[in-house]
Backbone as CSV, one residue per row, in Angstrom:
resi,resn,N_x,N_y,N_z,CA_x,CA_y,CA_z,C_x,C_y,C_z
1,MET,-17.445,-8.108,0.821,-15.879,-8.361,0.561,-16.453,-6.360,0.177
2,MET,-14.206,-6.660,0.932,-14.015,-5.062,0.935,-14.076,-4.901,-0.582
3,PHE,-12.608,-4.230,-1.246,-11.348,-3.644,-2.551,-10.551,-2.615,-2.466
4,ILE,-9.849,-2.347,-2.936,-8.743,-1.251,-2.695,-8.740,-1.210,-4.102
5,LYS,-8.370,0.857,-4.167,-8.139,0.593,-5.720,-6.335,0.664,-5.976
6,ILE,-5.973,0.555,-6.011,-4.724,-0.075,-6.870,-4.593,0.390,-8.415
7,GLY,-3.943,1.652,-8.768,-3.779,2.444,-9.647,-5.448,2.665,-10.362
8,ASP,-5.500,0.695,-11.774,-6.527,1.233,-12.349,-8.148,-0.068,-12.199
9,ARG,-7.720,-0.365,-11.136,-7.726,-1.718,-10.468,-8.093,-1.745,-9.754
10,ARG,-9.286,-2.788,-8.938,-9.945,-3.254,-7.963,-9.685,-4.506,-6.950
11,ILE,-8.836,-4.534,-6.637,-8.527,-5.141,-5.422,-8.826,-5.993,-4.495
12,ASN,-9.473,-7.255,-3.943,-9.651,-7.373,-2.938,-8.662,-7.574,-2.369
13,ILE,-9.587,-6.785,-1.400,-8.923,-7.135,-0.153,-8.464,-8.909,0.994
14,SER,-9.300,-9.754,0.977,-8.315,-11.054,1.514,-7.519,-11.469,0.789
15,VAL,-7.087,-10.579,-0.798,-6.056,-11.877,-1.046,-5.045,-10.824,-0.523
16,ILE,-4.766,-10.320,-0.056,-3.606,-9.364,0.332,-3.188,-9.533,1.469
17,LYS,-1.482,-10.338,1.949,-0.508,-10.518,3.292,-1.008,-9.851,3.983
18,GLU,-0.188,-8.661,2.960,0.301,-7.814,3.899,0.956,-6.592,2.798
19,TYR,0.512,-4.543,3.635,1.366,-3.832,2.742,2.085,-3.113,3.541
20,ARG,3.180,-2.639,3.013,4.140,-2.140,4.540,5.465,-0.859,3.146
21,PRO,5.201,0.588,3.938,6.167,1.840,3.460,7.334,1.477,3.262
22,PHE,7.821,2.250,2.197,9.305,2.500,1.728,9.508,3.623,0.985
23,LYS,10.641,3.854,1.421,11.099,5.596,1.143,12.242,4.869,0.105
24,LYS,12.514,5.089,-0.581,13.648,4.152,-1.773,14.308,5.318,-2.659
25,PRO,16.011,5.678,-2.139,16.652,6.638,-3.142,16.959,6.469,-4.678
26,SER,16.128,7.129,-5.293,16.584,7.309,-7.128,17.182,8.372,-7.764
27,SER,17.582,8.224,-9.251,18.269,9.403,-10.113,17.806,10.626,-9.132
28,SER,16.953,11.296,-9.050,16.042,12.067,-9.304,16.306,12.239,-8.252
29,GLY,16.376,12.112,-6.586,16.094,11.846,-4.963,15.370,11.499,-4.483
30,GLU,14.218,11.134,-4.265,13.379,10.487,-3.183,12.083,9.796,-3.431
31,TYR,12.075,8.371,-3.590,10.225,8.172,-4.232,9.407,7.299,-2.877
32,TYR,8.876,7.777,-2.880,8.058,7.066,-1.249,7.298,5.823,-2.496
33,SER,6.622,4.820,-1.594,5.349,3.443,-2.205,5.172,3.184,-0.943
34,ILE,4.100,1.460,-1.442,2.837,0.710,-1.113,3.644,-0.792,-1.202
35,GLU,4.032,-1.026,-0.313,3.935,-2.751,-1.496,3.399,-3.811,-0.987
36,PHE,2.185,-4.180,-1.346,1.111,-4.933,-1.591,2.772,-6.693,-1.380
37,VAL,2.282,-6.827,-0.373,1.844,-8.617,-0.770,1.127,-9.539,-0.564
38,PHE,0.978,-9.937,-2.121,-0.590,-11.115,-1.493,-0.632,-12.335,-1.071
39,LEU,-1.897,-13.132,-0.980,-1.499,-14.720,-0.651,-0.617,-15.466,-1.255
40,ASP,-0.547,-15.380,-2.733,0.168,-16.368,-2.573,1.816,-15.627,-3.550
41,ASP,2.349,-15.349,-2.873,3.020,-14.131,-2.464,4.073,-13.225,-3.364
42,THR,2.946,-13.225,-4.179,3.377,-12.116,-5.212,3.473,-10.193,-4.791
43,LYS,4.365,-9.125,-5.291,4.074,-8.484,-4.932,4.396,-7.382,-5.863
44,GLU,4.268,-6.532,-5.332,3.387,-4.350,-6.262,3.765,-4.279,-5.832
45,GLU,3.882,-2.646,-6.397,4.816,-1.360,-5.579,3.495,-0.500,-6.392
46,ILE,3.276,0.311,-5.704,2.245,1.459,-5.981,2.754,2.790,-6.077
47,TYR,3.484,4.189,-6.227,4.483,4.906,-5.686,3.170,6.332,-5.684
48,PHE,4.105,7.022,-4.964,3.760,8.284,-5.167,4.623,9.396,-4.961
49,PHE,5.080,9.796,-5.721,6.185,11.009,-6.819,6.068,12.167,-6.097
50,ASP,4.516,12.108,-5.024,4.028,13.745,-4.369,4.895,13.695,-3.241
51,GLY,5.329,12.604,-2.572,5.882,12.764,-1.311,5.317,11.945,-0.318
52,GLY,6.346,11.517,0.424,6.103,10.989,1.645,4.127,11.141,2.432
53,GLU,3.617,12.312,2.421,2.614,13.223,2.897,1.143,12.350,2.864
54,GLU,1.292,11.918,1.247,-0.361,11.420,-0.026,0.426,10.252,0.628
55,ARG,1.341,8.750,0.601,1.879,8.329,0.695,1.348,7.606,2.518
56,ASP,1.590,8.422,3.310,0.869,7.694,4.259,-0.798,8.034,5.482
57,GLU,-1.057,9.033,4.041,-2.283,9.502,4.463,-2.951,8.185,4.024
58,TYR,-2.470,7.186,1.680,-3.311,5.818,2.204,-2.567,5.162,3.354
59,ILE,-1.738,4.926,3.896,-1.853,3.722,4.899,-2.694,4.627,6.397
60,ARG,-3.141,5.377,5.968,-4.218,5.267,7.612,-5.052,4.687,6.958
61,ILE,-5.845,5.519,6.182,-7.098,5.098,5.446,-6.342,3.769,4.921
62,LEU,-6.088,3.031,4.594,-5.840,0.927,5.230,-5.724,1.088,6.386
63,ASP,-5.263,1.446,6.893,-5.314,1.223,8.768,-6.139,1.595,9.018
64,LYS,-6.757,2.531,8.877,-8.698,2.571,9.308,-9.391,2.067,8.834
65,ASN,-9.247,1.494,7.973,-10.060,0.905,7.144,-10.055,-0.601,7.740
66,PHE,-8.807,-1.574,8.136,-9.250,-2.689,7.962,-8.299,-3.180,8.529
67,LEU,-7.412,-2.701,9.359,-6.275,-2.668,11.142,-7.699,-3.178,11.654
68,LEU,-6.878,-4.031,12.216,-7.073,-4.786,14.085,-6.266,-3.968,14.513
69,ASN,-6.931,-3.544,15.973,-5.243,-2.401,15.883,-5.554,-3.299,17.687
70,PHE,-4.522,-3.898,18.323,-4.355,-5.126,19.309,-3.554,-4.196,20.544
71,SER,-2.849,-2.898,20.197,-2.254,-2.544,21.661,-2.878,-1.641,22.362
């Protein structure tokens, strides 16, 4: 069983159906996030206020550990 950390929680990776990056406008500029969609179709976003590099690195780690690449 494998887990990822989202905030203070540990989530079993097998209950995540999809994750995707977002870049959204805000009143103070832009913010970056990752949206997780769970098997029951609930969604949760984690935010990266230090810019896209931190978010992109988090996605690289997820992809490296959990993504099967067929290309």
